[in-house]
mmCIF file of C-alpha atoms in Angstrom:
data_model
loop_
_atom_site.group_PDB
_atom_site.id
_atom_site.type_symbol
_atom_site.label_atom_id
_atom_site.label_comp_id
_atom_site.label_asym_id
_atom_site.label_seq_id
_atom_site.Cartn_x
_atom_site.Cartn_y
_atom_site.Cartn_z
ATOM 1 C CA UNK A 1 -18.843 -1.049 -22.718
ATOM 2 C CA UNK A 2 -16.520 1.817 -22.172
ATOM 3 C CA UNK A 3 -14.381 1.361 -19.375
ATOM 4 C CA UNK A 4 -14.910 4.548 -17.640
ATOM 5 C CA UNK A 5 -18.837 3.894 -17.659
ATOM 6 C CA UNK A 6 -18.118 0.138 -16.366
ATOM 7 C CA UNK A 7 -16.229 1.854 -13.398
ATOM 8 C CA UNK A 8 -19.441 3.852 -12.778
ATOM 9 C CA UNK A 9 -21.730 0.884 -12.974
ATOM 10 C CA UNK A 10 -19.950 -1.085 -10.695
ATOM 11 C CA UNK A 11 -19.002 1.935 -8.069
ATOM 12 C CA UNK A 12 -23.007 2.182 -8.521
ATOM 13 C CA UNK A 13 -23.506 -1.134 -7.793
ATOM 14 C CA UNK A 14 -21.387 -1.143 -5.032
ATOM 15 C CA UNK A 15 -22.912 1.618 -3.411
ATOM 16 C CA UNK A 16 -26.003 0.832 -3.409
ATOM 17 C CA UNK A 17 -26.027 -2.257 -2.384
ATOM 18 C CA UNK A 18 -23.325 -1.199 0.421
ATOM 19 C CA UNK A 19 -25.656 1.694 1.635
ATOM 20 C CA UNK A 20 -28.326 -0.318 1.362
ATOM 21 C CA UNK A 21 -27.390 -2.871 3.873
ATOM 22 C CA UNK A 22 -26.492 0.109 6.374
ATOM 23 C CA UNK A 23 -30.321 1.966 5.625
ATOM 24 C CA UNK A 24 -31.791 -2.205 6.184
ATOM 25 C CA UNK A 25 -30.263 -2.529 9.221
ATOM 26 C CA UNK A 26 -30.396 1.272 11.087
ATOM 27 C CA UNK A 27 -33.034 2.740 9.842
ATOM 28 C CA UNK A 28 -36.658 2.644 11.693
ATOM 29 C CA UNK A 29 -39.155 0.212 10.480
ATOM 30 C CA UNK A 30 -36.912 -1.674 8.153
ATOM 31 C CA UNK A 31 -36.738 -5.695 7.465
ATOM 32 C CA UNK A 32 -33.468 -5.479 8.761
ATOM 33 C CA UNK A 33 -33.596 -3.138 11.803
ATOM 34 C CA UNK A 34 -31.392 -4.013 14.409
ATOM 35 C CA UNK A 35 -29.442 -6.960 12.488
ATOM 36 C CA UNK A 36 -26.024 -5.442 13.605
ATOM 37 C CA UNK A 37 -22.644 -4.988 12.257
ATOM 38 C CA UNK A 38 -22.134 -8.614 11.017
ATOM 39 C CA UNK A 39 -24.957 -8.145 8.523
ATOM 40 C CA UNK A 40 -23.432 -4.891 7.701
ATOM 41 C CA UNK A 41 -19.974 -6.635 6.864
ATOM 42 C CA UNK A 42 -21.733 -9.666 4.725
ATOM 43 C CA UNK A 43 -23.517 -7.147 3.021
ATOM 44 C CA UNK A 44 -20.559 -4.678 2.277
ATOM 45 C CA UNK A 45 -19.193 -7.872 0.835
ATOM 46 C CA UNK A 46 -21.699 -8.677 -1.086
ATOM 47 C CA UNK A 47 -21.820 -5.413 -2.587
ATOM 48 C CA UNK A 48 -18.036 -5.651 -3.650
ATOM 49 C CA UNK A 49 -18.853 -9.191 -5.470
ATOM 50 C CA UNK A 50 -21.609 -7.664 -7.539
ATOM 51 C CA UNK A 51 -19.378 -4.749 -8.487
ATOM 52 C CA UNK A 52 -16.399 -6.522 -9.482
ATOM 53 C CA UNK A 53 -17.716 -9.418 -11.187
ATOM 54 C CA UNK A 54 -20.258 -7.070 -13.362
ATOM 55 C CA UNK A 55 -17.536 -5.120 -15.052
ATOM 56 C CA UNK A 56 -14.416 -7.243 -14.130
ATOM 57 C CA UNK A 57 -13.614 -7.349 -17.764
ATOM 58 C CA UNK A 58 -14.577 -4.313 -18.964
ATOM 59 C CA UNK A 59 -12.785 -1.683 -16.725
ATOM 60 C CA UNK A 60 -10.225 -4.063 -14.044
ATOM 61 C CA UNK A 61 -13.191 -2.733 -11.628
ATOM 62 C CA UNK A 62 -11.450 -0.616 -9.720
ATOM 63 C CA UNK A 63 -14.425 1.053 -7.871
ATOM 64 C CA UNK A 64 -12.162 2.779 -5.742
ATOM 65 C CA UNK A 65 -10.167 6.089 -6.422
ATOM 66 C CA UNK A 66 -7.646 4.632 -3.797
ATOM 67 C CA UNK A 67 -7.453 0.969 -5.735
ATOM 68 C CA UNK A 68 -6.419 3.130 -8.544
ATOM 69 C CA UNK A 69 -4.214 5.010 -6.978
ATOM 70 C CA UNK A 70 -2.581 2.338 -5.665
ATOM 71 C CA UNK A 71 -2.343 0.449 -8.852
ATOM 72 C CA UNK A 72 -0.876 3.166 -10.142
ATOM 73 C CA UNK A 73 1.964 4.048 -7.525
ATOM 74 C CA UNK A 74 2.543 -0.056 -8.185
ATOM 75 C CA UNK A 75 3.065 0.542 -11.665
ATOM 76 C CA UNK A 76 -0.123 -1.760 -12.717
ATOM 77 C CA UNK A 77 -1.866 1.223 -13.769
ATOM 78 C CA UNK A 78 -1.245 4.277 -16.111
ATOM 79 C CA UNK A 79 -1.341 7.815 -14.707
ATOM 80 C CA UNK A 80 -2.485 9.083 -17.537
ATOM 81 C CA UNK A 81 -5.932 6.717 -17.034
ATOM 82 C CA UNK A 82 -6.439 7.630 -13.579
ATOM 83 C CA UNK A 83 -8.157 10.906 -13.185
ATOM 84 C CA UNK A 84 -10.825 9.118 -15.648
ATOM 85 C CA UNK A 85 -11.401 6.555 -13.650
ATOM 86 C CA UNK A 86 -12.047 8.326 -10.708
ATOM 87 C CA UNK A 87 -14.451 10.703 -11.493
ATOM 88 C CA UNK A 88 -16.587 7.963 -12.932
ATOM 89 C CA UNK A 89 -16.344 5.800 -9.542
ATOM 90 C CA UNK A 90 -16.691 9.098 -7.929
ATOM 91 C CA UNK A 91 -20.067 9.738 -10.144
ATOM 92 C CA UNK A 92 -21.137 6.061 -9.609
ATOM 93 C CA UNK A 93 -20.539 6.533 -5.950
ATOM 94 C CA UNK A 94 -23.247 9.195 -5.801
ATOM 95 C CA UNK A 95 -25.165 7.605 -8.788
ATOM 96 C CA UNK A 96 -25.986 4.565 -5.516
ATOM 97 C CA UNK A 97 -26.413 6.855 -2.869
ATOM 98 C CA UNK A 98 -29.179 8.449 -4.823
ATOM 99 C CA UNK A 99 -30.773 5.151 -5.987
ATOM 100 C CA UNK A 100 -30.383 4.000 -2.153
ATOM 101 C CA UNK A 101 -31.979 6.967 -0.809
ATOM 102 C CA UNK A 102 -34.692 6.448 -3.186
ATOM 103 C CA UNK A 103 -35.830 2.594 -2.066
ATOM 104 C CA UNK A 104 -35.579 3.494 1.494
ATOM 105 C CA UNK A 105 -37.213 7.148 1.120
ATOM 106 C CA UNK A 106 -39.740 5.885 3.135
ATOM 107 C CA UNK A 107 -37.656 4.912 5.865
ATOM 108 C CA UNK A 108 -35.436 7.791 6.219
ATOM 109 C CA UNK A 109 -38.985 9.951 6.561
ATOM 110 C CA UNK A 110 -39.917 7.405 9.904
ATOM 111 C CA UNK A 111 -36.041 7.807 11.086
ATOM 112 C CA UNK A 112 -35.949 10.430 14.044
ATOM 113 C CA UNK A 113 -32.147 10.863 14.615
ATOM 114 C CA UNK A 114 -30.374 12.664 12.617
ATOM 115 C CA UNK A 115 -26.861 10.878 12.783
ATOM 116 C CA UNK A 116 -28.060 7.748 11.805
ATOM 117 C CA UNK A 117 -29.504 9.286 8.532
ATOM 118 C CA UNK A 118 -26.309 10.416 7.971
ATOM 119 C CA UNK A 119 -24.496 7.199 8.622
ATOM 120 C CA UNK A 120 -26.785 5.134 6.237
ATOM 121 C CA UNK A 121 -24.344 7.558 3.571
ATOM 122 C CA UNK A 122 -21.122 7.641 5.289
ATOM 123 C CA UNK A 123 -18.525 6.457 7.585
ATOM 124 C CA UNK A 124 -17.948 8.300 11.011
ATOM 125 C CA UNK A 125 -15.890 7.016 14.024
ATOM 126 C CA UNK A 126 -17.012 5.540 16.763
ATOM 127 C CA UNK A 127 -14.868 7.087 19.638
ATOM 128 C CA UNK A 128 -13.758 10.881 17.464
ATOM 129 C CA UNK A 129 -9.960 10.652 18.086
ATOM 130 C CA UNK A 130 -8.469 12.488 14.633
ATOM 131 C CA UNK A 131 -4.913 10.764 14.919
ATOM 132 C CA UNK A 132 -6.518 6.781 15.419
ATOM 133 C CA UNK A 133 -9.188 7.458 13.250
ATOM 134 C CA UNK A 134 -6.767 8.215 10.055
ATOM 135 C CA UNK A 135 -4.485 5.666 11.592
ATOM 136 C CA UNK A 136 -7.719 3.049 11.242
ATOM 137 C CA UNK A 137 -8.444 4.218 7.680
ATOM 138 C CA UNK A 138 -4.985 3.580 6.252
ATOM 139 C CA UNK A 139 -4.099 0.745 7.984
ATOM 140 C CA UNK A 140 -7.767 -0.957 6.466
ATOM 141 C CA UNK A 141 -6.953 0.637 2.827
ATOM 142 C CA UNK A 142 -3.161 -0.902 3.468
ATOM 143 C CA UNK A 143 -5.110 -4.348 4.406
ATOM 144 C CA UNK A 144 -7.002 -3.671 1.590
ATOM 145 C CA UNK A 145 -4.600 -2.948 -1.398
ATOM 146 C CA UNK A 146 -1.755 -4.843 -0.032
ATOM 147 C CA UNK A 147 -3.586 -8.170 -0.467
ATOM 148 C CA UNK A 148 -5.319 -6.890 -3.791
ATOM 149 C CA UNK A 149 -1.945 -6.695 -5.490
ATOM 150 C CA UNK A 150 -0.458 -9.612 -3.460
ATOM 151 C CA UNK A 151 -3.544 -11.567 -5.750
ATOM 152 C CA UNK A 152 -2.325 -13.650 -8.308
ATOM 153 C CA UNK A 153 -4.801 -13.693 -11.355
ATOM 154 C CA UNK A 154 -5.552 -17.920 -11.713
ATOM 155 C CA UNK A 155 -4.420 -19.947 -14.522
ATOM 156 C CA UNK A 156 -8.253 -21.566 -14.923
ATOM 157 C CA UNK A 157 -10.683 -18.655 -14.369
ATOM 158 C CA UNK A 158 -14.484 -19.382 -12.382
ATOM 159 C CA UNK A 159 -15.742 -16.797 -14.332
ATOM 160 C CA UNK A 160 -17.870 -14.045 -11.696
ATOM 161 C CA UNK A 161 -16.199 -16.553 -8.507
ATOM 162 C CA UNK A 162 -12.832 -14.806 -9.516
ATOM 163 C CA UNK A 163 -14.412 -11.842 -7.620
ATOM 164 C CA UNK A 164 -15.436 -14.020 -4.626
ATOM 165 C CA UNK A 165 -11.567 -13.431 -3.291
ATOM 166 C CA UNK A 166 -11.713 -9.792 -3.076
ATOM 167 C CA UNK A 167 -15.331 -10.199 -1.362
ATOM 168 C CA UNK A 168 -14.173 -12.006 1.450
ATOM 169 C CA UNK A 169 -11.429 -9.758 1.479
ATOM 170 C CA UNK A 170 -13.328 -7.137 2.366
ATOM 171 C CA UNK A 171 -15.704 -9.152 4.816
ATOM 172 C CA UNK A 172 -12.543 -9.964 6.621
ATOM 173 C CA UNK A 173 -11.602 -6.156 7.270
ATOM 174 C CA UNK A 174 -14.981 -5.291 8.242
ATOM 175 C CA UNK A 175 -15.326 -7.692 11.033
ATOM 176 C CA UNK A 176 -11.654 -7.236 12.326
ATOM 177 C CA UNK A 177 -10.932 -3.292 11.909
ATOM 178 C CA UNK A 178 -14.615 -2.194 11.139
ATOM 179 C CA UNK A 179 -15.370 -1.232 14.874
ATOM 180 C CA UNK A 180 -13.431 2.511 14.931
ATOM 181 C CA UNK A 181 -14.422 4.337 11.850
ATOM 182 C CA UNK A 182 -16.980 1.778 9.745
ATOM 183 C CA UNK A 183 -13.653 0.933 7.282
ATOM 184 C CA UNK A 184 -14.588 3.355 4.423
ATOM 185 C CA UNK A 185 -11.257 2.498 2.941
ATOM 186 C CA UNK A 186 -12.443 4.633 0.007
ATOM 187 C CA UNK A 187 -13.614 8.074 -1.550
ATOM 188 C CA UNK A 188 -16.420 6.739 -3.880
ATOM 189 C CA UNK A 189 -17.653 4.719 -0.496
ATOM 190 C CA UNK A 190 -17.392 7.640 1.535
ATOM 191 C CA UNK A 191 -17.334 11.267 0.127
ATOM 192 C CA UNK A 192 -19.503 11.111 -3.091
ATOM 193 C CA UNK A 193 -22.503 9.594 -0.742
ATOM 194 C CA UNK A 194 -21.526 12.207 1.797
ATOM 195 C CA UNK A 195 -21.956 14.961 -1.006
ATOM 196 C CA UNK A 196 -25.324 13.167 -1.549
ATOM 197 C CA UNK A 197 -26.271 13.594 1.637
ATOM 198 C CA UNK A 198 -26.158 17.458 1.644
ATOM 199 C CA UNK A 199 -27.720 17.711 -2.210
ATOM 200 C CA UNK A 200 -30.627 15.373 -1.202
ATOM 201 C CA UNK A 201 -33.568 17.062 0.487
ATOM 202 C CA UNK A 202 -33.943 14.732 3.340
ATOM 203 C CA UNK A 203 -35.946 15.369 5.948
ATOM 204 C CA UNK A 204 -34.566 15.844 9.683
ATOM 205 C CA UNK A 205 -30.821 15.915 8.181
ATOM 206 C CA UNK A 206 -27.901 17.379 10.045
ATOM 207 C CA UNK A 207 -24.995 18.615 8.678
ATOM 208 C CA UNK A 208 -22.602 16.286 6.441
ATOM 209 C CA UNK A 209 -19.674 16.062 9.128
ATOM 210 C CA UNK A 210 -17.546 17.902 6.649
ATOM 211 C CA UNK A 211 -15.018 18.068 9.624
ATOM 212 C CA UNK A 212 -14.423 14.432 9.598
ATOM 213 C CA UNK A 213 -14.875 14.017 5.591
ATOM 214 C CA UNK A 214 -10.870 14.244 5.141
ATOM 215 C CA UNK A 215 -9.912 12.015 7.606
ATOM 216 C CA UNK A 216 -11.663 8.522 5.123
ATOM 217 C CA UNK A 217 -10.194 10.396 1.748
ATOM 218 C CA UNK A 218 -6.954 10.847 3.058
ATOM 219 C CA UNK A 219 -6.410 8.010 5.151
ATOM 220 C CA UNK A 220 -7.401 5.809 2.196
ATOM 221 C CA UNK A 221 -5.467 7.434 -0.467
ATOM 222 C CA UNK A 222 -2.188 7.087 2.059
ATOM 223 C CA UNK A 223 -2.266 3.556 2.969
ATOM 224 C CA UNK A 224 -3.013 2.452 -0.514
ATOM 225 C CA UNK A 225 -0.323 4.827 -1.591
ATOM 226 C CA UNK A 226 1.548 2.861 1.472
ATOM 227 C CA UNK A 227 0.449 -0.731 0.737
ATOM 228 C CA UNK A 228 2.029 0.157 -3.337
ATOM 229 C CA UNK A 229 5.566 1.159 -1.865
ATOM 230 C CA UNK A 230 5.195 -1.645 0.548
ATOM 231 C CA UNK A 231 4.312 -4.032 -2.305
ATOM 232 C CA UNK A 232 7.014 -3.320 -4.776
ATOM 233 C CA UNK A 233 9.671 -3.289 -1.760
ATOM 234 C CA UNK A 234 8.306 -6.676 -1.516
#
């Protein structure tokens, strides 16, 4: 497999299995209504498993413009790769948010409130403060890529358990730091779904909070960019 289409399938992946714990859990007459933010978290984790241990060896799975980013500030990754590799995680992102909307369809049609269609797609804060909410966002992408390159790669590999690390990784921020702004810690996780969200005819929607849709692309993009520097330093 190409690598550029493994970084789509597994941003995909990702994505729709990350959205779709958020639609199981807030959206009306679900399996899952009500099951709160730990399921959310487990799930989220979940997702990141599938993703990186389906195309682990085909692309580094990335799934994250701001994993590459970082990678690349760190000197792991070429430059001249990256641009590729984002606009397939960014296409994969939105390649899930479509396949998500379409399983819970149904659901979204019985939802009354118009945020919390939106929030099955994307992040927004939970108390709207511009300055803590980027703070949040690149401290949980710092979290985030800090540790990722802090990995070492083992000398006897478990095969798809080598992805379990980065799994509970990301379990670990969403419990601790996932309370302000839902720890998008990525564009593909945050503004491809969001774009989704206004292409998508969904019925009842609001607007796409394009005010706030900066605040989870730049915040991630500067603490990975952060957690790099901080990393070589190291």
């Amino acid at each position: 497999m190409n690598p550029l289409f493994g970084e789509f399938i597994g941003t995909a992946l990702l994505v729709l299995l990350g959205n779709g714990v958020v639609a199981n859990v807030i959206l009306k007459g679900t399996k899952g209504h009500n099951s709160g933010l730990i399921v959310i978290a487990f799930g989220w984790a979940m997702a990141v498993f599938v993703g990186v241990f389906s195309v682990a060896a085909i692309s580094g799975a990335h799934l994250n413009p701001a994993v590459t980013v970082g990678l690349a500030v760190a000197g792991k990754f070429a430059w001249a790769d990256a641009p590729g590799y984002i606009a397939a995680q960014m296409l994969g992102g939105m390649a899930g948010a479509l396949l998500m909307w379409l399983i819970y369809r149904d659901h979204f049609d019985h939802t009354d409130c118009a945020d919390t269609k939106l929030a099955v797609f994307c992040t927004g804060p939970a108390i709207r403060s511009t300055g803590g909410n980027l703070l949040s966002e690149v401290l949980a992408t710092f979290v985030l890529v800090f540790a990722i390159l802090s990995m070492v790669a083992p000398k006897v590999s478990l095969g798809a358990m080598d992805a379990l690390p980065v799994a509970l990784l990301v379990l670990g921020i969403g419990v601790s730091l996932g309370g302000t702004t839902g720890y998008a810690m990525s564009p593909a996780r945050d503004l491809a779904p969001r774009i989704m969200h206004a292409i998508l005819p969904i019925k009842g929607k609001r607007d796409s909070d394009w005010r706030y849709s900066w605040v989870p692309v730049i915040g991630s993009l500067l603490g990975a960019t952060l957690a790099a520097v901080a990393h070589s330093v190291a």
